[in-house]
XYZ file of C-alpha atoms in Angstrom:
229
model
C -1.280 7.292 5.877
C -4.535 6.016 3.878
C -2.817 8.016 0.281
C 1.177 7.054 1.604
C 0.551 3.727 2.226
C 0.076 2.239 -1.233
C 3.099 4.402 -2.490
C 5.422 3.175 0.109
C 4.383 -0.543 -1.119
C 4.511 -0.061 -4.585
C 8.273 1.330 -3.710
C 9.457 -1.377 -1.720
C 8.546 -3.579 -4.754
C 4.765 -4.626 -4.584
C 3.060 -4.635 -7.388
C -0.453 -2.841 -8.339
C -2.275 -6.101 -8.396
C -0.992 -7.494 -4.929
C -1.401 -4.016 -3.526
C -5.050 -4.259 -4.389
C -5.097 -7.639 -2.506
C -3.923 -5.996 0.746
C -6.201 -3.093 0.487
C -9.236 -5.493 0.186
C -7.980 -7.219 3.196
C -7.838 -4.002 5.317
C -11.262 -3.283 4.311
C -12.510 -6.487 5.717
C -10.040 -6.062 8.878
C -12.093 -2.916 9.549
C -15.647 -4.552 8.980
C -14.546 -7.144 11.557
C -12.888 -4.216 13.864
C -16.159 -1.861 13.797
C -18.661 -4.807 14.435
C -16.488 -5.804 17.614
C -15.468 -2.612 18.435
C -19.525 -1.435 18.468
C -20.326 -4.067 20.109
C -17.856 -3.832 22.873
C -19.175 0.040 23.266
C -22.682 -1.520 24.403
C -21.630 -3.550 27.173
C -18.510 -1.111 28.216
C -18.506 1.997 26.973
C -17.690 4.063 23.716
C -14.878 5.874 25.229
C -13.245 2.754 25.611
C -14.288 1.234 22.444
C -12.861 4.524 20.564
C -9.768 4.506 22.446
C -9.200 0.291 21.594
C -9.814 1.293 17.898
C -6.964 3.406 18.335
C -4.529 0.610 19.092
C -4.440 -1.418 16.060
C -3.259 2.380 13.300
C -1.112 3.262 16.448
C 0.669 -0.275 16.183
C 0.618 -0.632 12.090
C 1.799 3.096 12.371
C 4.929 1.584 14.292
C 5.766 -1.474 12.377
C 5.830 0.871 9.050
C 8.248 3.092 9.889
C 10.455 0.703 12.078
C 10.343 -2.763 10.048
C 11.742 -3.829 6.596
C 10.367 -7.068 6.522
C 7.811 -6.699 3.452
C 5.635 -9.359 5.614
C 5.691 -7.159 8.553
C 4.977 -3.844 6.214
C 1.674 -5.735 4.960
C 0.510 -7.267 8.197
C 1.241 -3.538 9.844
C -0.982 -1.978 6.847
C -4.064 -4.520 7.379
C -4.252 -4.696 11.230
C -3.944 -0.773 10.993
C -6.442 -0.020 9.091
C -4.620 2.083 7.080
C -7.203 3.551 5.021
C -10.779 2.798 6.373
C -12.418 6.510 5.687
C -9.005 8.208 3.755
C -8.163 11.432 5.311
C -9.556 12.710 9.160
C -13.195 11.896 8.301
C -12.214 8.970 10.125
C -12.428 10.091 13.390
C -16.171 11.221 12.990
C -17.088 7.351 11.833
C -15.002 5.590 14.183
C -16.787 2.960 15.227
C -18.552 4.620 18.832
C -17.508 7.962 17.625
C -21.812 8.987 16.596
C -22.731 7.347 19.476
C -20.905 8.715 22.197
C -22.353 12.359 21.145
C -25.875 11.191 21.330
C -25.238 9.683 24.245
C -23.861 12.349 26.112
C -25.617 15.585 24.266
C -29.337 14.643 24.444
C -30.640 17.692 22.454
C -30.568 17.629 18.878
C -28.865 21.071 18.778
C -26.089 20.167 20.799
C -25.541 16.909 19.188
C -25.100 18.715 15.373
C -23.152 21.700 17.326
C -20.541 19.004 18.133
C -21.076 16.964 14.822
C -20.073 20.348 12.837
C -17.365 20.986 15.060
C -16.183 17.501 14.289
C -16.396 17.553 11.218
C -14.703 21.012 10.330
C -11.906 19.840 12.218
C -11.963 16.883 10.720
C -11.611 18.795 7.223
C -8.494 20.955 8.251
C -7.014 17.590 9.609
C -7.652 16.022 6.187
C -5.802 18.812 4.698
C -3.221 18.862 6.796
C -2.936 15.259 6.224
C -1.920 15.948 2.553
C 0.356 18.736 2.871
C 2.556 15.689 5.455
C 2.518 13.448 2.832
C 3.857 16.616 -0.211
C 6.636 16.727 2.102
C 8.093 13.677 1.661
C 9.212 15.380 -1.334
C 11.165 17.894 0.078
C 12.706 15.158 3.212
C 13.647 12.517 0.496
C 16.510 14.179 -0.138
C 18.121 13.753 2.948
C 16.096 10.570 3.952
C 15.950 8.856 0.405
C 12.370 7.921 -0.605
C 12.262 4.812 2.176
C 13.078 6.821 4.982
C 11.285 10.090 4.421
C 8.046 7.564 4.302
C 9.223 6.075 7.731
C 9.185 9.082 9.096
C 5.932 10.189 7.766
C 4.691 7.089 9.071
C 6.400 7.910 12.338
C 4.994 11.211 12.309
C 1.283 9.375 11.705
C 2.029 7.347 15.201
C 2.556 10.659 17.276
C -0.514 12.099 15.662
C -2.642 8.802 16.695
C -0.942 8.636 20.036
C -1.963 11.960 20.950
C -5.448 10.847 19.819
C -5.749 8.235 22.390
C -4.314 10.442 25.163
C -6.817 12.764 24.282
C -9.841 10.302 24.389
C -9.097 9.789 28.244
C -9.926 13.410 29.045
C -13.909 12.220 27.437
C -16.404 11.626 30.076
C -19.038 9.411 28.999
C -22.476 9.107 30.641
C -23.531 6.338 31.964
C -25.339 3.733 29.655
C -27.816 1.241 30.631
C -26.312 -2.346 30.605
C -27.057 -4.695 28.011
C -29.749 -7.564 28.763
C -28.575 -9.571 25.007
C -25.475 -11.490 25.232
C -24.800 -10.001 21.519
C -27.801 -8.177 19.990
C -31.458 -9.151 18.896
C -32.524 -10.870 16.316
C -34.353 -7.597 15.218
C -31.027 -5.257 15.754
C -28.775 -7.862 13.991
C -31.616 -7.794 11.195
C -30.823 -4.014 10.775
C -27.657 -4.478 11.672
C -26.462 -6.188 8.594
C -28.661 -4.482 6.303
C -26.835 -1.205 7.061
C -23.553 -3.590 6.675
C -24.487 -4.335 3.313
C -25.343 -0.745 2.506
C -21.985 0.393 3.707
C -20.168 -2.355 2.659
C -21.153 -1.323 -1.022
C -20.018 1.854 -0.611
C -17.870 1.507 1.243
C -15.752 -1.021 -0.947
C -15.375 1.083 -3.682
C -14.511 3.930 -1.890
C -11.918 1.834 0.470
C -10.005 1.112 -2.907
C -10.506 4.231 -4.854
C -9.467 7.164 -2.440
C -6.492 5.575 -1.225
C -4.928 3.967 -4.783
C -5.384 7.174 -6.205
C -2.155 8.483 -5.888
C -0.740 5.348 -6.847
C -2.233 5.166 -9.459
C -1.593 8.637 -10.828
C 1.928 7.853 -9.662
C 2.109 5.331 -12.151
C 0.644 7.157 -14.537
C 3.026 10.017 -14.900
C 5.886 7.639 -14.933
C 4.358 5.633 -18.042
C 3.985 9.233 -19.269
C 7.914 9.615 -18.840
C 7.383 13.025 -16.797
C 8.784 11.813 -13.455
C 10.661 8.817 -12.248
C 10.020 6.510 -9.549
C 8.485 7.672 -6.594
């Protein structure tokens, strides 16, 4: 969805510059989301901060392949997050993702066991994720290039679905509660320094990965060796 999106707006008539707009709204969206979201797995748990962090893609998933309002498309593409971390790296920096497997795996050998594990999953999802999206070439006939998009997109909402119902199988340990009503002055301190770290990085990468395609979209058309996507 993070490489589709982009192409489905620039094909329902947004331009590059507006697109860029909306992608630099989702990127604050998601700074807002994983501040709340971390802060809600403090005081109530990371399974159920993962899980709510699920809700907003699952919902912007939806709208996308059911609306045609261009208002709804762009609202559905911010709240979702669409993007965030482009391709299933996502699910191993969810906000609460890190700290549920420290919580629950104590010993540093477990915890990277099930950080690698993650994480080569996370690759084959990431590939898998692009070999959905080649096939809207092949479903475009039949579709035409609007639909075969809506149904990638509906395809996306099954896949993030499934992730939530999986999420309820997680047992979490029990965490201490929370004394702070939000955090410390000397946690917010390093709070926002890592914010500002990752926001750097972050940014730039936010845009980048996901435009790309658009981008090089754009670019073979101006070359005259496709048409339209």
């Amino acid at each position: 969805m993070a490489l589709a999106s982009p192409l489905y707006l620039n094909l329902i008539g947004m331009d590059v510059a507006d697109i860029g707009i909306v992608y630099a709204g989702l990127i604050l969206f998601l700074v807002f989301m994983n501040f709340l979201l971390g802060m809600l797995g403090d005081r109530f748990g990371y399974k159920k901060a993962l899980m709510l962090g699920e809700v907003p893609p699952l919902l912007g998933s939806l709208l996308m392949w059911h609306s045609s309002s261009i208002y709804l498309i762009v609202l559905a593409v911010v709240i979702g997050g669409i993007g965030g971390i482009a391709g299933g790296f996502r699910c191993i920096f969810s906000a609460g993702m890190t700290a549920i497997i420290e919580s629950n795996y104590p010993e540093e050998q477990d915890r990277v066991k099930k950080m690698s594990t993650l994480m080569r999953y996370a690759a084959l999802g990431s590939v898998a994720g692009g070999v959905l999206l080649l096939s809207q070439t092949l479903i475009h006939t039949d579709l035409g290039d609007v639909g075969a998009y809506r149904m990638l997109f509906l395809i996306s909402a099954l896949f993030i679905f499934s992730s939530i119902v999986s999420l309820i199988f997680i047992k979490e340990k029990v965490r201490p509660s929370k004394t702070t009503k939000i955090m410390r002055s000397s946690s917010l301190s390093y709070t926002l320094r890592v914010i500002y770290l990752y926001a750097i990085n972050g940014f730039g990468l936010g845009l980048a990965i996901p435009l790309l395609p658009l981008f090089s979209s754009l670019r073979s058309i101006c070359m005259g060796t496709q048409q339209r996507p």
